[in-house]
Every structure is written in structure tokens, then in C-alpha cells.
Short mmCIF file of the C-alpha atoms (twelve columns), coordinates in Angstrom:
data_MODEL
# 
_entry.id   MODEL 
# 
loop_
_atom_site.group_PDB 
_atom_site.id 
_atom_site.type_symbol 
_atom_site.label_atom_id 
_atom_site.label_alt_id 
_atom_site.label_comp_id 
_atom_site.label_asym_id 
_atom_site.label_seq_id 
_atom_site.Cartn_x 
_atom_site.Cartn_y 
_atom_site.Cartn_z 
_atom_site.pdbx_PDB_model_num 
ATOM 1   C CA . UNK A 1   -37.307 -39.166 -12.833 1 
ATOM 2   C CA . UNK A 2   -34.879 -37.698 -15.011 1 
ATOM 3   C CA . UNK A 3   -34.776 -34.175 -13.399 1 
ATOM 4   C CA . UNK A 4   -33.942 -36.560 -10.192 1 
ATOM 5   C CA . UNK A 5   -30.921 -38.131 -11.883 1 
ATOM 6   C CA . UNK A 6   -29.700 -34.767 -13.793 1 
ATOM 7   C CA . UNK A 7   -29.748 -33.047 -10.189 1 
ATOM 8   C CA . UNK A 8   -28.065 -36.476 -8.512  1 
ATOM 9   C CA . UNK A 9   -25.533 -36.113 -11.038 1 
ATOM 10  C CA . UNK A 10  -24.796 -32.356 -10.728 1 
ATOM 11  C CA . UNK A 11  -24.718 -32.491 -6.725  1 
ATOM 12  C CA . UNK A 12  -22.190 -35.562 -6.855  1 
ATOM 13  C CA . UNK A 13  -20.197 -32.978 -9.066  1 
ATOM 14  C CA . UNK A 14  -20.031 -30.637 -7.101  1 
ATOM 15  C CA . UNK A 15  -19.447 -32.747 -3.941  1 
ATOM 16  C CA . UNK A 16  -16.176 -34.369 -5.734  1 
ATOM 17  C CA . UNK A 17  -14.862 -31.515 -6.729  1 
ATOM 18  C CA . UNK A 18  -15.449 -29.838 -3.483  1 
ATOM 19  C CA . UNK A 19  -13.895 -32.674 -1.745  1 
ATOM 20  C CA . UNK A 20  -10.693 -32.585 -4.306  1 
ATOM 21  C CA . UNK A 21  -10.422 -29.040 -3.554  1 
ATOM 22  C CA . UNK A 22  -10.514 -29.578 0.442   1 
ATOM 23  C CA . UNK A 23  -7.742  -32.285 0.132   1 
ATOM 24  C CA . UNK A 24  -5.809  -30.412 -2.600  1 
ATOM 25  C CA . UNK A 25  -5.353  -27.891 0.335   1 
ATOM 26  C CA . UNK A 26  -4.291  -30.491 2.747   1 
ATOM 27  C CA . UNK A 27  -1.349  -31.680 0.862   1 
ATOM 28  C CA . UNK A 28  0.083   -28.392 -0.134  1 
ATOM 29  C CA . UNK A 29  3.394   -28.521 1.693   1 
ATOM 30  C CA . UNK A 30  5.328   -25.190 3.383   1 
ATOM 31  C CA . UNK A 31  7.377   -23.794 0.752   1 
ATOM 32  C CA . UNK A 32  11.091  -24.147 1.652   1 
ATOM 33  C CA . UNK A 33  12.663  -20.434 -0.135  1 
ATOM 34  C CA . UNK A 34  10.790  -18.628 2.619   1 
ATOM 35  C CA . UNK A 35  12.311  -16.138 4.696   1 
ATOM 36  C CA . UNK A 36  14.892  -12.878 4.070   1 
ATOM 37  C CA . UNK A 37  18.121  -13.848 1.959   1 
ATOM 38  C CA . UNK A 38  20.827  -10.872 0.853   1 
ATOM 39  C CA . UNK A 39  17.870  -8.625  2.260   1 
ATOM 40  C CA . UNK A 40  14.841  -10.171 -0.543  1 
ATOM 41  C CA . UNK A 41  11.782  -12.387 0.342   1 
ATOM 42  C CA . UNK A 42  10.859  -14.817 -2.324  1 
ATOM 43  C CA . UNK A 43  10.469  -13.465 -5.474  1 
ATOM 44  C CA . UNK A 44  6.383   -14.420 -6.680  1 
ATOM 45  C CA . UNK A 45  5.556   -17.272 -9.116  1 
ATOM 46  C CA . UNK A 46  4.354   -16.683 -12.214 1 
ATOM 47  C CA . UNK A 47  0.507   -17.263 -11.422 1 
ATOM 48  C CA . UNK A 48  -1.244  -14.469 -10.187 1 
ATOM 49  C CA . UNK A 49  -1.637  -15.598 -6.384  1 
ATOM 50  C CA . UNK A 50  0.727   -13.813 -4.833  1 
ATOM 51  C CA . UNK A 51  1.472   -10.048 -3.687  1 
ATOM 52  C CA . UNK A 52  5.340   -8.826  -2.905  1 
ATOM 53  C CA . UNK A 53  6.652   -5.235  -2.320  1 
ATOM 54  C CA . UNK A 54  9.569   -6.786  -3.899  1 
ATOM 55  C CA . UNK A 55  8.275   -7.810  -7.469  1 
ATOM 56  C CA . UNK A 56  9.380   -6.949  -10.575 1 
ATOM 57  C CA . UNK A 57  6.274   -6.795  -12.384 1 
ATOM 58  C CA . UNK A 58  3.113   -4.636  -11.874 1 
ATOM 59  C CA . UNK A 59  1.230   -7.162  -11.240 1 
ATOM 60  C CA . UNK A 60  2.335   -8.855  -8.315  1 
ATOM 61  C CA . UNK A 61  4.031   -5.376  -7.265  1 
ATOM 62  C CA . UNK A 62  2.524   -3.624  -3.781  1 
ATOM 63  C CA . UNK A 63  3.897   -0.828  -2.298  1 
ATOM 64  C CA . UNK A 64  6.148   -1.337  0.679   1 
ATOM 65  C CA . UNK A 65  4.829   0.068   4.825   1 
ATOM 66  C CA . UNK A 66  6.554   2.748   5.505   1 
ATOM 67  C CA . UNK A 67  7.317   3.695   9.421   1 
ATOM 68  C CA . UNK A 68  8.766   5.340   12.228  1 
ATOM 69  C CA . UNK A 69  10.661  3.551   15.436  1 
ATOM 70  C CA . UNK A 70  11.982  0.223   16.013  1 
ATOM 71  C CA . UNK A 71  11.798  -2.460  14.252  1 
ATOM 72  C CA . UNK A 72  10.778  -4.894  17.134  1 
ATOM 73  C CA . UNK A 73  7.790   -2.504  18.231  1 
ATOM 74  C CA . UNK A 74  6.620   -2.670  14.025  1 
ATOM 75  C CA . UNK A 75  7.001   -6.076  14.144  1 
ATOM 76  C CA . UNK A 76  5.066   -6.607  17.427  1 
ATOM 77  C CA . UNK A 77  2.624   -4.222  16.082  1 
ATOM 78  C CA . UNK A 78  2.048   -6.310  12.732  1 
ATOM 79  C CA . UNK A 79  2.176   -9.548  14.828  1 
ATOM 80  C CA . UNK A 80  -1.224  -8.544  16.596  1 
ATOM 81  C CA . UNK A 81  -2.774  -7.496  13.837  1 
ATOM 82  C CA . UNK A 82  -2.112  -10.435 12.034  1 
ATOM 83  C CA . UNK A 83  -3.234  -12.790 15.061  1 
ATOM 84  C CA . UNK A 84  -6.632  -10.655 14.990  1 
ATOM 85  C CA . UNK A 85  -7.516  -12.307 11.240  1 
ATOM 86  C CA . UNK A 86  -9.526  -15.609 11.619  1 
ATOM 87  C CA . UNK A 87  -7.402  -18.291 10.739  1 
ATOM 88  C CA . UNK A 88  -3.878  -17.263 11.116  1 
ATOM 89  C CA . UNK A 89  -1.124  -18.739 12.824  1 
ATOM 90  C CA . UNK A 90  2.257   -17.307 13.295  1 
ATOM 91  C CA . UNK A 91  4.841   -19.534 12.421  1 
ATOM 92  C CA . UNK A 92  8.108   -17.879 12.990  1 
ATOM 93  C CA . UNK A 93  8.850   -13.832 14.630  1 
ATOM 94  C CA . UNK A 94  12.488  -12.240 14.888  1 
ATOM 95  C CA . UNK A 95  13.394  -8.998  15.807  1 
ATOM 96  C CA . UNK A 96  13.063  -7.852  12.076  1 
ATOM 97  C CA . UNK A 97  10.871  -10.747 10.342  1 
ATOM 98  C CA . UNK A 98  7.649   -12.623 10.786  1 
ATOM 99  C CA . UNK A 99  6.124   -15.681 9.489   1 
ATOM 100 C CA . UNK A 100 2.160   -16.440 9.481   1 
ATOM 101 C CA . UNK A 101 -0.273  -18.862 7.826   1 
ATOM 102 C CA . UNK A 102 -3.782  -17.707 7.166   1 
ATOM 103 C CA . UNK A 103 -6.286  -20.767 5.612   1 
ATOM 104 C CA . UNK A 104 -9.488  -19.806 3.895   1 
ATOM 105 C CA . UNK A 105 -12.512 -20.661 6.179   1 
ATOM 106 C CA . UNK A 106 -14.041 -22.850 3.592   1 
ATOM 107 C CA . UNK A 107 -11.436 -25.047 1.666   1 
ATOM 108 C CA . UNK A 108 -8.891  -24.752 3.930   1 
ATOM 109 C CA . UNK A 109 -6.299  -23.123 1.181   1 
ATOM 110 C CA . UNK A 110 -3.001  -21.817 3.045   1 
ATOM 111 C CA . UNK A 111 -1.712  -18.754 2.027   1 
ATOM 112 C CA . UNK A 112 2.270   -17.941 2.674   1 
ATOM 113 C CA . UNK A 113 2.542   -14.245 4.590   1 
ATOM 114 C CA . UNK A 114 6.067   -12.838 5.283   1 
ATOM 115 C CA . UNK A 115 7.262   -9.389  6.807   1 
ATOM 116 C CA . UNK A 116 10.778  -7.958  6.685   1 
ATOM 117 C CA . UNK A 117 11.583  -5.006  8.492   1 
ATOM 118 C CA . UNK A 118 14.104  -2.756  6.770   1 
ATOM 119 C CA . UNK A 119 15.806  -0.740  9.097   1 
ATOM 120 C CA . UNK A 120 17.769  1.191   6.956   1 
ATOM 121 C CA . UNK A 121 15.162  2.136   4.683   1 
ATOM 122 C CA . UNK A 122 12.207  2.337   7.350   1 
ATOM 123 C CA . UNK A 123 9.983   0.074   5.050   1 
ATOM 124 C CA . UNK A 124 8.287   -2.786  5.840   1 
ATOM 125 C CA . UNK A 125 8.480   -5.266  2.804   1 
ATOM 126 C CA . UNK A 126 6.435   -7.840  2.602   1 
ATOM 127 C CA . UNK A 127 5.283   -11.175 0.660   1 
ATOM 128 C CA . UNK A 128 1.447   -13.298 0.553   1 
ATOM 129 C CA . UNK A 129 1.061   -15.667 -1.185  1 
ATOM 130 C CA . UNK A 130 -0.889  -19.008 -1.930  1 
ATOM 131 C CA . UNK A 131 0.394   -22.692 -1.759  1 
ATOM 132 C CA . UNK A 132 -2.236  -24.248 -4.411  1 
ATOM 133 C CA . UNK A 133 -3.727  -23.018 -7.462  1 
ATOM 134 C CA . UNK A 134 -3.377  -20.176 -9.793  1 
ATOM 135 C CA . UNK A 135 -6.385  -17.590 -8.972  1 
ATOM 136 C CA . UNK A 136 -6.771  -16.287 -5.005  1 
ATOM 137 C CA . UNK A 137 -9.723  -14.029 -6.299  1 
ATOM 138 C CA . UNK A 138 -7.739  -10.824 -4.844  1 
ATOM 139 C CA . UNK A 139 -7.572  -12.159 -1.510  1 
ATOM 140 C CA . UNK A 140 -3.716  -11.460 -1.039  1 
ATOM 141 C CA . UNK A 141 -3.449  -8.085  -2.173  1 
ATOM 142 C CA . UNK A 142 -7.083  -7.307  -0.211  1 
ATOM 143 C CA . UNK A 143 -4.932  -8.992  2.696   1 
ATOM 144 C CA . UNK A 144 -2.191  -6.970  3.000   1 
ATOM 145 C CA . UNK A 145 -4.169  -3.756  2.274   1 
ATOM 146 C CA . UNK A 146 -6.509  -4.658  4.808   1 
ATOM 147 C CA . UNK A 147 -3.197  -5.644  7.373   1 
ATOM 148 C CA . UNK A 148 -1.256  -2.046  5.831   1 
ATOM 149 C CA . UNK A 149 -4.557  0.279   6.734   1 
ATOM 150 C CA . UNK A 150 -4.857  -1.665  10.452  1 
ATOM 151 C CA . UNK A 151 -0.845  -0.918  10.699  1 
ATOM 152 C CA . UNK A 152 -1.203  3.181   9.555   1 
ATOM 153 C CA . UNK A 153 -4.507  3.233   12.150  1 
ATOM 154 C CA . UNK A 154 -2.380  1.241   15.175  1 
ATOM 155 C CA . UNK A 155 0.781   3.729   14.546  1 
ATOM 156 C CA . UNK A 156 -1.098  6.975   13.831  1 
ATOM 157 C CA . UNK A 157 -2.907  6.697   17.354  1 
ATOM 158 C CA . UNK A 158 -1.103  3.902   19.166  1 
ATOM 159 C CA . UNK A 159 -3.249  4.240   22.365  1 
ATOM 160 C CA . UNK A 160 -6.563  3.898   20.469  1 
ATOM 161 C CA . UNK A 161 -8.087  0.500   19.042  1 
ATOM 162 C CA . UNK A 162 -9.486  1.074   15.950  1 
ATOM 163 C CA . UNK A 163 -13.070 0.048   15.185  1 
ATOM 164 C CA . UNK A 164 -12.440 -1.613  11.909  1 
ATOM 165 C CA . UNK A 165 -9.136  -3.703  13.421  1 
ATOM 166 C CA . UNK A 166 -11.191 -6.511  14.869  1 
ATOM 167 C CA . UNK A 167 -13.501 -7.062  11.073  1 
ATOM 168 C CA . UNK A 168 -12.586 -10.235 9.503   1 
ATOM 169 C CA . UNK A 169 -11.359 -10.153 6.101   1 
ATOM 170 C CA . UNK A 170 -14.712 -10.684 3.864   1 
ATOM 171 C CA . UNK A 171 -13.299 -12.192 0.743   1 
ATOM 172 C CA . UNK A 172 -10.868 -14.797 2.551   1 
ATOM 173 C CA . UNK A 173 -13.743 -16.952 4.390   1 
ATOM 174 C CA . UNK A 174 -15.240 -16.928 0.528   1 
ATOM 175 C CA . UNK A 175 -12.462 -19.144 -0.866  1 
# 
């Protein structure tokens, strides 16, 4: 009997917090400082969920895409790669920027992803990061690596579909 109420209690646990993560994500509002201002994307918060080629720090710090042509055909290019990932939705796509949403498969958690084409440069800068909480487990910067290697196959053979471009992103259904 009291293995039965030690296991009731851990299981209704583990159900609330499950359930106060799931409408945690549900509240999390769109950010309002998104989008390219004096040629920067947001800087990053402080916690550790969030990737930028723009950061100051070496943590948050990724290295910028680097390309050749226009930048509607890289930003077409990064728009179908992005609409490939399960559970992304572009929000906004200009001539030089776009906007998408990816939620984790389980909790629902909405990640922030931003692209800015800089013409002058011939970089691709970009931003991911996530609405709620302080840990993604990695999943941003495994994001945009996974998004930056899909970009390099795409443009090094644009004819050619990559095998790998259609694999879902492992660690993002985990969260």
C-alpha cells in the first residue's frame, strides 16, 4: 500500500509539472525587438538559450553563413530549408530577412529564428532563440548548424537534394 501511494505521489508530480511546463509554453508571448535595426538582430539575453552571429560573448557567439549571389535566392534557399524542420512556421520573409517559429514536439516551447542577409558583406547573420526558460539543452546552436550544413549542401550542388536535408532535428522533438 505504501509503494502504491509513493508511486501515486511521484506520477501526480510529474504530471503537474509536465502540465506547468506545456502551459508555460502557451503563454510565452512573440518578443517585440525582433527584426534588423541599424543592420543588428537582437542582441541574446543573458541565459544561455539563445545563438546569434552577432554576440558579444563566446558563448552565445556562432559564426555567420557566408555566400555567393543574391540575397533573395539565399533567402529563398534558407526559407525551404527551414519549412523542411517539423514544426516551423514562417512568420515574416523580405527580400533580405526572414522570420520563423519552430516549437519542440513535446512541450510545445517556441523558439525565436531570424535571418539577415548582408549584402555588403555576403554573410548571412542570424539569431535562435527561446521564449521560456533558461536551458534549450543545445537545441539552438544544433539548429542553426544543422540549417548552416543543409544551406552549404543546397548551394554547393543546387540541382541535387541532399539526403540528410529532409532528417528532422533529433534533439528538438526531445524538449
Amino acid at each position: 500500500n505504501k509503494v502504491f501511494i509513493a508511486s501515486a505521489i511521484v506520477m501526480l508530480i510529474v504530471i503537474s509539472g509536465t502540465l506547468c511546463l506545456f502551459l508555460l509554453s502557451l503563454t510565452a508571448s512573440r518578443p517585440t525587438n525582433l527584426g534588423v535595426t541599424d543592420g543588428r538582430l537582437a542582441p541574446c539575453p543573458e541565459s544561455p538559450n539563445c545563438v546569434s552571429t552577432q554576440a558579444e560573448d563566446h558563448d552565445h557567439w556562432i559564426a555567420p553563413i557566408t555566400y555567393q549571389g543574391d540575397a533573395e535566392t539565399v533567402i529563398q534557399t534558407l526559407d525551404i530549408i527551414v519549412r523542411r524542420i517539423p514544426h516551423t512556421r514562417v512568420i515574416e520573409k523580405s527580400p533580405n530577412y526572414l522570420y520563423a517559429e519552430f516549437r519542440s514536439a513535446f512541450f510545445r516551447f517556441t523558439d525565436d529564428v531570424e535571418f539577415f542577409v548582408e549584402v555588403e558583406s555576403g554573410r548571412v547573420h542570424f539569431r535562435s532563440a527561446s521564449r521560456v526558460g533558461r536551458s534549450d539543452l543545445g537545441v539552438n546552436r544544433e539548429r542553426m548548424e544543422l540549417i548552416r550544413s543543409r544551406f552549404q549542401a543546397m548551394h554547393s550542388d543546387p540541382i541535387a537534394t541532399p539526403m540528410n536535408l529532409d532528417a528532422p532535428l533529433e534533439s528538438q522533438s526531445a524538449r
